[in-house]
Tab-separated table of C-alpha atoms and ligand atoms in Angstrom:
chain	number	residue	atom	x	y	z
D	1	UNK	CA	-180.453	31.229	279.440
D	2	UNK	CA	-177.506	31.214	277.052
D	3	UNK	CA	-174.158	30.161	278.443
D	4	UNK	CA	-171.458	32.836	278.593
D	5	UNK	CA	-167.696	32.450	278.773
D	6	UNK	CA	-165.609	35.329	280.104
D	7	UNK	CA	-161.843	35.232	279.584
D	8	UNK	CA	-159.145	37.438	281.070
D	9	UNK	CA	-156.131	37.646	278.742
D	10	UNK	CA	-152.579	38.720	279.648
D	11	UNK	CA	-149.799	39.776	277.257
D	12	UNK	CA	-146.185	40.585	278.195
D	13	UNK	CA	-143.972	39.024	275.527
D	14	UNK	CA	-142.249	42.191	274.297
D	15	UNK	CA	-142.538	45.814	275.388
D	16	UNK	CA	-146.294	46.171	275.931
D	17	UNK	CA	-147.939	45.070	279.170
D	18	UNK	CA	-151.576	44.301	278.466
D	19	UNK	CA	-154.723	42.840	280.023
D	20	UNK	CA	-158.120	42.403	278.377
D	21	UNK	CA	-161.486	40.812	279.054
D	22	UNK	CA	-163.661	39.267	276.380
D	23	UNK	CA	-167.005	37.532	276.620
D	24	UNK	CA	-168.818	35.115	274.349
D	25	UNK	CA	-172.478	34.302	274.745
D	26	UNK	CA	-173.635	31.041	273.173
D	27	UNK	CA	-172.161	30.726	269.683
D	28	UNK	CA	-172.294	34.500	269.084
D	29	UNK	CA	-169.358	36.738	268.204
D	30	UNK	CA	-167.062	37.466	271.163
D	31	UNK	CA	-167.219	40.988	272.618
D	32	UNK	CA	-164.260	42.934	273.977
D	33	UNK	CA	-165.328	44.237	277.402
D	34	UNK	CA	-161.971	45.816	278.261
D	35	UNK	CA	-158.548	46.195	276.693
D	36	UNK	CA	-155.672	47.888	278.498
D	37	UNK	CA	-152.207	48.320	276.965
D	38	UNK	CA	-149.330	50.012	278.782
D	39	UNK	CA	-146.318	50.605	276.551
D	40	UNK	CA	-142.733	50.948	277.735
D	41	UNK	CA	-141.310	53.224	275.028
D	42	UNK	CA	-139.964	55.810	277.442
D	43	UNK	CA	-138.094	53.144	279.458
D	44	UNK	CA	-136.234	51.791	276.417
D	45	UNK	CA	-135.805	55.021	274.410
D	46	UNK	CA	-132.363	55.910	275.871
D	47	UNK	CA	-131.024	52.528	274.702
D	48	UNK	CA	-132.324	52.635	271.105
D	49	UNK	CA	-134.106	49.280	271.421
D	50	UNK	CA	-135.950	47.016	273.859
D	51	UNK	CA	-133.769	45.986	276.852
D	52	UNK	CA	-135.081	42.557	277.947
D	53	UNK	CA	-134.299	42.929	281.667
D	54	UNK	CA	-135.926	46.348	281.879
D	55	UNK	CA	-138.954	45.019	279.992
D	56	UNK	CA	-139.327	42.007	282.315
D	57	UNK	CA	-139.172	44.166	285.435
D	58	UNK	CA	-141.713	46.625	284.057
D	59	UNK	CA	-144.090	43.788	283.152
D	60	UNK	CA	-143.812	42.342	286.680
D	61	UNK	CA	-144.646	45.772	288.110
D	62	UNK	CA	-147.491	46.623	285.750
D	63	UNK	CA	-149.350	43.380	285.061
D	64	UNK	CA	-151.556	43.424	288.153
D	65	UNK	CA	-152.294	47.134	287.611
D	66	UNK	CA	-153.396	46.359	284.050
D	67	UNK	CA	-155.661	43.579	285.338
D	68	UNK	CA	-157.253	45.939	287.886
D	69	UNK	CA	-157.775	48.579	285.192
D	70	UNK	CA	-159.305	46.022	282.815
D	71	UNK	CA	-161.723	44.843	285.530
D	72	UNK	CA	-162.711	48.470	286.195
D	73	UNK	CA	-163.218	49.139	282.472
D	74	UNK	CA	-165.446	46.071	282.184
D	75	UNK	CA	-167.228	46.877	285.468
D	76	UNK	CA	-166.709	43.399	286.855
D	77	UNK	CA	-164.831	41.472	289.528
D	78	UNK	CA	-162.391	38.559	289.282
D	79	UNK	CA	-165.182	36.270	290.486
D	80	UNK	CA	-166.895	36.685	287.087
D	81	UNK	CA	-163.871	35.434	285.093
D	82	UNK	CA	-164.146	31.842	283.793
D	83	UNK	CA	-160.555	31.295	282.622
D	84	UNK	CA	-157.176	33.019	282.338
D	85	UNK	CA	-155.430	33.104	278.946
D	86	UNK	CA	-151.783	34.121	278.843
D	87	UNK	CA	-149.060	34.514	276.237
D	88	UNK	CA	-146.690	31.607	276.957
D	89	UNK	CA	-144.323	32.436	274.051
D	90	UNK	CA	-142.637	33.209	271.768
D	91	UNK	CA	-140.957	36.356	273.051
D	92	UNK	CA	-138.463	37.800	275.483
D	93	UNK	CA	-138.301	35.115	278.129
D	94	UNK	CA	-138.302	37.394	281.201
D	95	UNK	CA	-141.460	39.143	280.045
D	96	UNK	CA	-143.227	35.919	279.075
D	97	UNK	CA	-142.326	34.469	282.495
D	98	UNK	CA	-143.820	37.509	284.263
D	99	UNK	CA	-147.118	36.948	282.459
D	100	UNK	CA	-147.184	33.187	282.958
D	101	UNK	CA	-146.444	33.527	286.696
D	102	UNK	CA	-149.158	36.175	287.108
D	103	UNK	CA	-151.641	33.973	285.226
D	104	UNK	CA	-150.748	30.903	287.299
D	105	UNK	CA	-151.276	32.897	290.494
D	106	UNK	CA	-154.693	34.108	289.345
D	107	UNK	CA	-155.715	30.664	288.126
D	108	UNK	CA	-154.654	28.932	291.351
D	109	UNK	CA	-156.097	31.657	293.586
D	110	UNK	CA	-159.457	31.721	291.811
D	111	UNK	CA	-159.597	27.993	291.086
D	112	UNK	CA	-160.273	28.582	287.362
D	113	UNK	CA	-158.653	27.111	284.224
D	114	UNK	CA	-155.430	28.382	282.712
D	115	UNK	CA	-154.874	28.448	278.924
D	116	UNK	CA	-151.425	29.134	277.455
D	117	UNK	CA	-151.524	31.010	274.136
D	118	UNK	CA	-148.974	31.437	271.357
D	119	UNK	CA	-148.506	35.184	270.795
D	120	UNK	CA	-148.416	34.703	267.022
D	121	UNK	CA	-151.686	32.735	267.172
D	122	UNK	CA	-153.156	35.768	268.931
D	123	UNK	CA	-152.218	37.984	265.967
D	124	UNK	CA	-153.238	35.354	263.424
D	125	UNK	CA	-156.713	34.751	264.915
D	126	UNK	CA	-157.598	38.444	265.443
D	127	UNK	CA	-159.543	38.698	262.131
D	128	UNK	CA	-161.934	36.100	263.562
D	129	UNK	CA	-162.505	38.283	266.621
D	130	UNK	CA	-163.031	41.454	264.578
D	131	UNK	CA	-164.664	40.117	261.393
D	132	UNK	CA	-165.670	36.516	262.157
D	133	UNK	CA	-163.808	35.332	259.041
D	134	UNK	CA	-163.924	31.634	258.218
D	135	UNK	CA	-161.021	29.165	258.019
D	136	UNK	CA	-158.928	28.747	255.943
D	137	UNK	CA	-157.540	32.230	255.299
D	138	UNK	CA	-154.140	33.593	254.350
D	139	UNK	CA	-152.500	35.770	256.990
D	140	UNK	CA	-149.629	38.197	256.477
D	141	UNK	CA	-148.228	39.084	259.863
D	142	UNK	CA	-146.028	42.130	259.451
D	143	UNK	CA	-144.743	44.105	262.422
D	144	UNK	CA	-141.622	45.230	264.269
D	145	UNK	CA	-140.923	41.703	265.443
D	146	UNK	CA	-142.707	39.403	263.017
D	147	UNK	CA	-143.052	38.808	259.315
D	148	UNK	CA	-144.587	35.641	257.941
D	149	UNK	CA	-147.247	34.189	255.670
D	150	UNK	CA	-149.539	31.634	257.295
D	151	UNK	CA	-152.470	29.639	256.058
D	152	UNK	CA	-154.739	29.626	259.108
D	153	UNK	CA	-156.799	26.426	258.977
D	154	UNK	CA	-157.930	26.232	262.599
D	155	UNK	CA	-157.270	27.767	266.020
D	156	UNK	CA	-154.330	25.397	266.402
D	157	UNK	CA	-153.614	24.574	262.779
D	158	UNK	CA	-151.227	26.831	260.861
D	159	UNK	CA	-149.098	26.285	257.777
D	160	UNK	CA	-146.224	28.716	257.382
D	161	UNK	CA	-145.462	29.461	253.751
D	162	UNK	CA	-142.457	31.675	254.424
D	163	UNK	CA	-141.183	34.627	256.394
D	164	UNK	CA	-138.281	36.984	256.869
D	165	UNK	CA	-134.883	35.396	257.273
D	166	UNK	CA	-133.464	38.472	259.013
D	167	UNK	CA	-135.112	41.779	259.994
D	168	UNK	CA	-138.869	42.283	260.203
D	169	UNK	CA	-140.173	45.164	258.030
D	170	UNK	CA	-141.074	47.305	261.060
D	171	UNK	CA	-137.508	46.947	262.259
D	172	UNK	CA	-136.303	48.073	258.823
D	173	UNK	CA	-138.580	51.150	259.021
D	174	UNK	CA	-137.254	51.921	262.512
D	175	UNK	CA	-133.615	51.571	261.417
D	176	UNK	CA	-134.245	53.711	258.330
D	177	UNK	CA	-135.688	56.444	260.547
D	178	UNK	CA	-132.631	56.234	262.791
D	179	UNK	CA	-130.262	56.512	259.805
D	180	UNK	CA	-132.100	59.584	258.531
D	181	UNK	CA	-132.543	61.294	261.914
D	182	UNK	CA	-136.335	60.829	261.999
D	183	UNK	CA	-138.286	60.138	265.228
D	184	UNK	CA	-139.223	56.667	266.517
D	185	UNK	CA	-141.268	54.599	265.898
D	186	UNK	CA	-139.866	54.813	262.393
D	187	UNK	CA	-142.876	53.528	260.454
D	188	UNK	CA	-145.138	56.578	260.740
D	189	UNK	CA	-142.283	59.090	260.361
D	190	UNK	CA	-140.801	57.363	257.287
D	191	UNK	CA	-144.302	57.153	255.771
D	192	UNK	CA	-144.891	60.882	256.333
D	193	UNK	CA	-141.583	61.734	254.595
D	194	UNK	CA	-142.264	59.235	251.812
D	195	UNK	CA	-145.474	61.078	250.910
D	196	UNK	CA	-143.318	64.078	249.829
D	197	UNK	CA	-140.706	62.022	247.981
D	198	UNK	CA	-139.945	60.322	244.681
D	199	UNK	CA	-140.100	56.513	245.030
D	200	UNK	CA	-138.112	56.034	241.807
D	201	UNK	CA	-135.071	58.163	242.641
D	202	UNK	CA	-133.111	55.420	244.427
D	203	UNK	CA	-133.138	51.870	243.052
D	204	UNK	CA	-133.040	50.006	246.367
D	205	UNK	CA	-132.793	46.194	246.191
D	206	UNK	CA	-135.775	43.819	246.286
D	207	UNK	CA	-134.067	40.923	248.123
D	208	UNK	CA	-135.046	37.300	247.417
D	209	UNK	CA	-137.514	38.207	244.642
D	210	UNK	CA	-135.205	36.330	242.299
D	211	UNK	CA	-135.664	33.160	244.353
D	212	UNK	CA	-138.750	30.975	244.484
D	213	UNK	CA	-140.857	30.699	247.614
D	214	UNK	CA	-142.264	33.158	250.117
D	215	UNK	CA	-139.192	33.901	252.249
D	216	UNK	CA	-138.160	37.546	252.546
D	217	UNK	CA	-135.123	39.557	253.638
D	218	UNK	CA	-135.046	43.203	254.688
D	219	UNK	CA	-131.631	43.740	256.259
D	220	UNK	CA	-129.856	44.434	252.925
D	221	UNK	CA	-132.269	47.260	252.250
D	222	UNK	CA	-131.059	49.205	255.245
D	223	UNK	CA	-127.412	48.724	254.160
D	224	UNK	CA	-128.267	50.027	250.676
D	225	UNK	CA	-129.937	53.052	252.231
D	226	UNK	CA	-126.908	53.680	254.441
D	227	UNK	CA	-124.618	53.591	251.387
D	228	UNK	CA	-126.853	55.954	249.421
D	229	UNK	CA	-126.982	58.345	252.367
D	230	UNK	CA	-123.201	58.298	252.863
D	231	UNK	CA	-122.586	58.808	249.139
D	232	UNK	CA	-124.796	61.920	249.153
D	233	UNK	CA	-123.173	63.246	252.321
D	234	UNK	CA	-119.694	62.725	250.823
D	235	UNK	CA	-120.781	64.456	247.594
D	236	UNK	CA	-122.677	67.439	248.996
D	237	UNK	CA	-121.784	67.553	252.676
D	238	UNK	CA	-125.309	66.708	253.843
D	239	UNK	CA	-128.852	65.724	252.905
D	240	UNK	CA	-131.503	68.139	251.717
D	241	UNK	CA	-135.112	67.685	252.819
D	242	UNK	CA	-135.910	66.389	249.349
D	243	UNK	CA	-133.052	63.840	249.496
D	244	UNK	CA	-134.457	62.509	252.745
D	245	UNK	CA	-138.014	62.354	251.429
D	246	UNK	CA	-136.840	60.598	248.238
D	247	UNK	CA	-134.910	58.034	250.294
D	248	UNK	CA	-137.950	57.323	252.447
D	249	UNK	CA	-140.203	57.019	249.392
D	250	UNK	CA	-137.744	54.707	247.605
D	251	UNK	CA	-137.262	52.578	250.727
D	252	UNK	CA	-141.015	52.281	251.330
D	253	UNK	CA	-141.600	51.380	247.674
D	254	UNK	CA	-139.029	48.577	247.939
D	255	UNK	CA	-140.666	47.120	251.094
D	256	UNK	CA	-144.144	47.393	249.552
D	257	UNK	CA	-142.945	45.787	246.339
D	258	UNK	CA	-141.372	42.805	248.125
D	259	UNK	CA	-144.435	42.291	250.349
D	260	UNK	CA	-146.850	42.507	247.393
D	261	UNK	CA	-144.871	40.201	245.096
D	262	UNK	CA	-144.413	37.618	247.860
D	263	UNK	CA	-148.122	37.934	248.689
D	264	UNK	CA	-148.936	36.992	245.085
D	265	UNK	CA	-146.834	33.835	245.514
D	266	UNK	CA	-148.428	33.002	248.867
D	267	UNK	CA	-151.886	33.531	247.327
D	268	UNK	CA	-151.030	31.123	244.493
D	269	UNK	CA	-150.349	28.372	247.036
D	270	UNK	CA	-153.388	29.234	249.164
D	271	UNK	CA	-155.823	29.582	246.236
D	272	UNK	CA	-154.728	26.209	244.834
D	273	UNK	CA	-156.614	24.711	247.784
D	274	UNK	CA	-159.891	26.272	246.559
D	275	UNK	CA	-160.962	27.985	249.806
D	276	UNK	CA	-164.709	28.738	249.885
D	277	UNK	CA	-164.239	32.426	250.766
D	278	UNK	CA	-160.672	33.360	249.738
D	279	UNK	CA	-159.412	35.973	252.198
D	280	UNK	CA	-156.122	37.738	252.895
D	281	UNK	CA	-155.859	39.175	256.397
D	282	UNK	CA	-152.998	41.407	257.490
D	283	UNK	CA	-151.981	42.225	261.045
D	284	UNK	CA	-149.086	43.939	262.797
D	285	UNK	CA	-148.011	47.571	263.063
D	286	UNK	CA	-146.697	47.753	259.474
D	287	UNK	CA	-150.209	46.936	258.209
D	288	UNK	CA	-150.954	50.566	259.118
D	289	UNK	CA	-148.730	51.767	256.254
D	290	UNK	CA	-151.000	53.270	253.612
D	291	UNK	CA	-148.727	52.486	250.631
D	292	UNK	CA	-148.246	48.860	251.687
D	293	UNK	CA	-151.926	48.479	252.445
D	294	UNK	CA	-152.937	49.978	249.093
D	295	UNK	CA	-150.542	47.604	247.296
D	296	UNK	CA	-151.943	44.571	249.107
D	297	UNK	CA	-155.532	45.668	248.429
D	298	UNK	CA	-154.737	45.921	244.704
D	299	UNK	CA	-153.215	42.421	244.741
D	300	UNK	CA	-156.420	41.148	246.379
D	301	UNK	CA	-158.707	42.865	243.857
D	302	UNK	CA	-156.669	41.404	240.981
D	303	UNK	CA	-156.968	37.918	242.470
D	304	UNK	CA	-160.648	38.183	243.545
D	305	UNK	CA	-159.664	37.765	247.173
D	306	UNK	CA	-161.297	39.527	250.156
D	307	UNK	CA	-158.899	41.880	251.986
D	308	UNK	CA	-159.244	42.435	255.697
D	309	UNK	CA	-157.175	44.206	258.339
D	310	UNK	CA	-158.201	44.511	261.997
D	311	UNK	CA	-158.338	48.050	263.444
D	312	UNK	CA	-154.844	49.244	264.352
D	313	UNK	CA	-155.279	48.898	268.126
D	314	UNK	CA	-155.926	45.190	267.563
D	315	UNK	CA	-153.194	44.828	264.894
D	316	UNK	CA	-150.432	45.843	267.289
D	317	UNK	CA	-149.650	43.974	270.516
D	318	UNK	CA	-152.647	43.770	272.860
D	319	UNK	CA	-154.276	41.295	275.225
D	320	UNK	CA	-157.711	41.083	273.553
D	321	UNK	CA	-156.118	38.924	270.860
D	322	UNK	CA	-154.628	36.674	273.558
D	323	UNK	CA	-157.981	36.404	275.353
D	324	UNK	CA	-159.644	35.538	272.016
D	325	UNK	CA	-157.049	32.910	271.021
D	326	UNK	CA	-157.468	31.556	274.564
D	327	UNK	CA	-161.243	31.434	274.076
D	328	UNK	CA	-160.866	29.402	270.871
D	329	UNK	CA	-158.551	26.956	272.677
D	330	UNK	CA	-160.827	26.883	275.729
D	331	UNK	CA	-163.852	26.117	273.535
D	332	UNK	CA	-161.857	23.292	271.931
D	333	UNK	CA	-161.338	21.793	275.406
D	334	UNK	CA	-157.717	22.831	275.878
D	335	UNK	CA	-156.561	23.349	279.492
D	336	UNK	CA	-153.096	23.998	280.947
D	337	UNK	CA	-151.928	23.535	284.518
D	338	UNK	CA	-149.094	24.682	286.764
D	339	UNK	CA	-146.584	22.945	284.482
D	340	UNK	CA	-147.237	25.551	281.732
D	341	UNK	CA	-143.827	26.734	280.500
D	342	UNK	CA	-142.737	30.139	279.198
D	343	UNK	CA	-141.165	29.553	275.793
D	344	UNK	CA	-138.764	31.982	274.064
D	345	UNK	CA	-139.389	30.153	270.785
D	346	UNK	CA	-142.660	28.556	269.788
D	347	UNK	CA	-143.226	28.085	266.051
D	348	UNK	CA	-146.872	28.130	265.033
D	349	UNK	CA	-146.236	25.587	262.322
D	350	UNK	CA	-144.575	22.602	263.965
D	351	UNK	CA	-143.497	21.210	260.600
D	352	UNK	CA	-141.890	24.303	259.052
D	353	UNK	CA	-138.118	24.750	259.382
D	354	UNK	CA	-137.017	27.427	261.890
D	355	UNK	CA	-136.649	30.953	260.576
D	356	UNK	CA	-133.207	32.433	260.950
D	357	UNK	CA	-134.198	35.948	261.983
D	358	UNK	CA	-133.924	37.193	265.522
D	359	UNK	CA	-134.238	40.957	265.588
D	360	UNK	CA	-134.524	43.612	268.246
D	361	UNK	CA	-137.683	42.118	269.633
D	362	UNK	CA	-136.219	38.652	270.082
D	363	UNK	CA	-136.636	35.349	268.331
D	364	UNK	CA	-139.275	35.313	265.632
D	365	UNK	CA	-140.125	31.659	266.179
K	1	LIG	O1	-147.151	45.231	265.862
K	1	LIG	P1	-146.321	46.288	266.489
K	1	LIG	O2	-146.974	47.342	267.317
K	1	LIG	O3	-145.259	45.686	267.475
K	1	LIG	C1	-144.566	44.530	267.277
K	1	LIG	O4	-143.571	44.609	266.550
K	1	LIG	O5	-144.963	43.501	267.850
K	1	LIG	O6	-145.485	46.962	265.312
K	1	LIG	C2	-144.637	48.036	265.552
K	1	LIG	C3	-143.890	48.301	264.281
K	1	LIG	C4	-142.806	49.349	264.453
K	1	LIG	O7	-141.599	48.856	263.919
K	1	LIG	C5	-143.336	50.536	263.659
K	1	LIG	O8	-142.318	51.341	263.078
K	1	LIG	C6	-144.172	49.850	262.601
K	1	LIG	O9	-144.780	48.769	263.260
K	1	LIG	N1	-145.176	50.764	262.036
K	1	LIG	C7	-145.202	51.135	260.744
K	1	LIG	C8	-146.244	52.094	260.616
K	1	LIG	N2	-146.838	52.242	261.839
K	1	LIG	C9	-146.161	51.425	262.700
K	1	LIG	N3	-144.423	50.766	259.717
K	1	LIG	C10	-144.680	51.332	258.525
K	1	LIG	N4	-145.650	52.262	258.324
K	1	LIG	C11	-146.453	52.666	259.322
K	1	LIG	N5	-147.404	53.569	259.104
K	2	LIG	ZN1	-146.732	40.918	268.275
């Protein structure tokens, strides 16, 4: 009979509490048996951003309920779990601690191994769970809390080519929505407005395109938008629907342009290594944006590179990605014990200099 490995994954590094169960049989592709995500939007909405203490408390209250729900979804008991994988950083420390403590309790109580996982590794390895893509591939991680280019060479081997030095693009979308009175999360609402607008009406800046390398900056974009909005309000006393749509379209075009041009640079570095199956994978909530996605797909076609994006539910924060990254580490023989620490910062690439950005969702590692 083929050997199976069943992993329970826990995620609590930001504002989603999640538990998932995956199973691998022999060397076959891993299957997701359950994936439960409980968001906290309504808890943080009155404050206009994630409040770390509220998030940590909610995680502590919900984690065991998510585990129970995941076990029910998978139709199994804790006795069938072979190892516990948990996000041990980077993220909001109170939330990460809640997850690590829950995982330690389960591991000690059940007498099964514990595997600490880097949250960003979870995102970066997801295309292997969904599409079994081979190393090395180029990953663009682009969400409300993260933005970086990584060459993924192995489950524990990442080279960061660059990233945002201030806001993440999702954060910029959310702030833009706030400035224009559109609902949160900002990404989908700005995109919907942008579809009715003229992307050329406002010449918003493309920060850092004039500098070499793959680093990006998005905070100046929001200031430019604020100025343009205030100028129109001063001139006409308010914004028309078309003004708002044009601002969204021009803002989205600027973000897409920066991401695409920096992707071309990142691809140049990656392709110079002659990968056997050149692939660009994107993950994170912003990867759902149709204009950005279309731009990246065009860049890939022009460079004869395969484009892949996991389904949205696995692009945004979830525990299946943590269980899968844990499985890869588990298969490589990695084990943690009760000394496993919760880490607010945990760069994937140990050799890359620290990024400066630290937005609403905490340190970006
Ligand atoms: O990956 P995610 O769920 O959470 C983390 O940040 O970890 O990403 C959420 C972010 C939000 O900022 C949201 O506005 C953005 O992704 N987003 C989008 C779109 N859908 C979600 N941004 C642009 N266009 C979209 N269609
Ligand atoms: Zn994330």
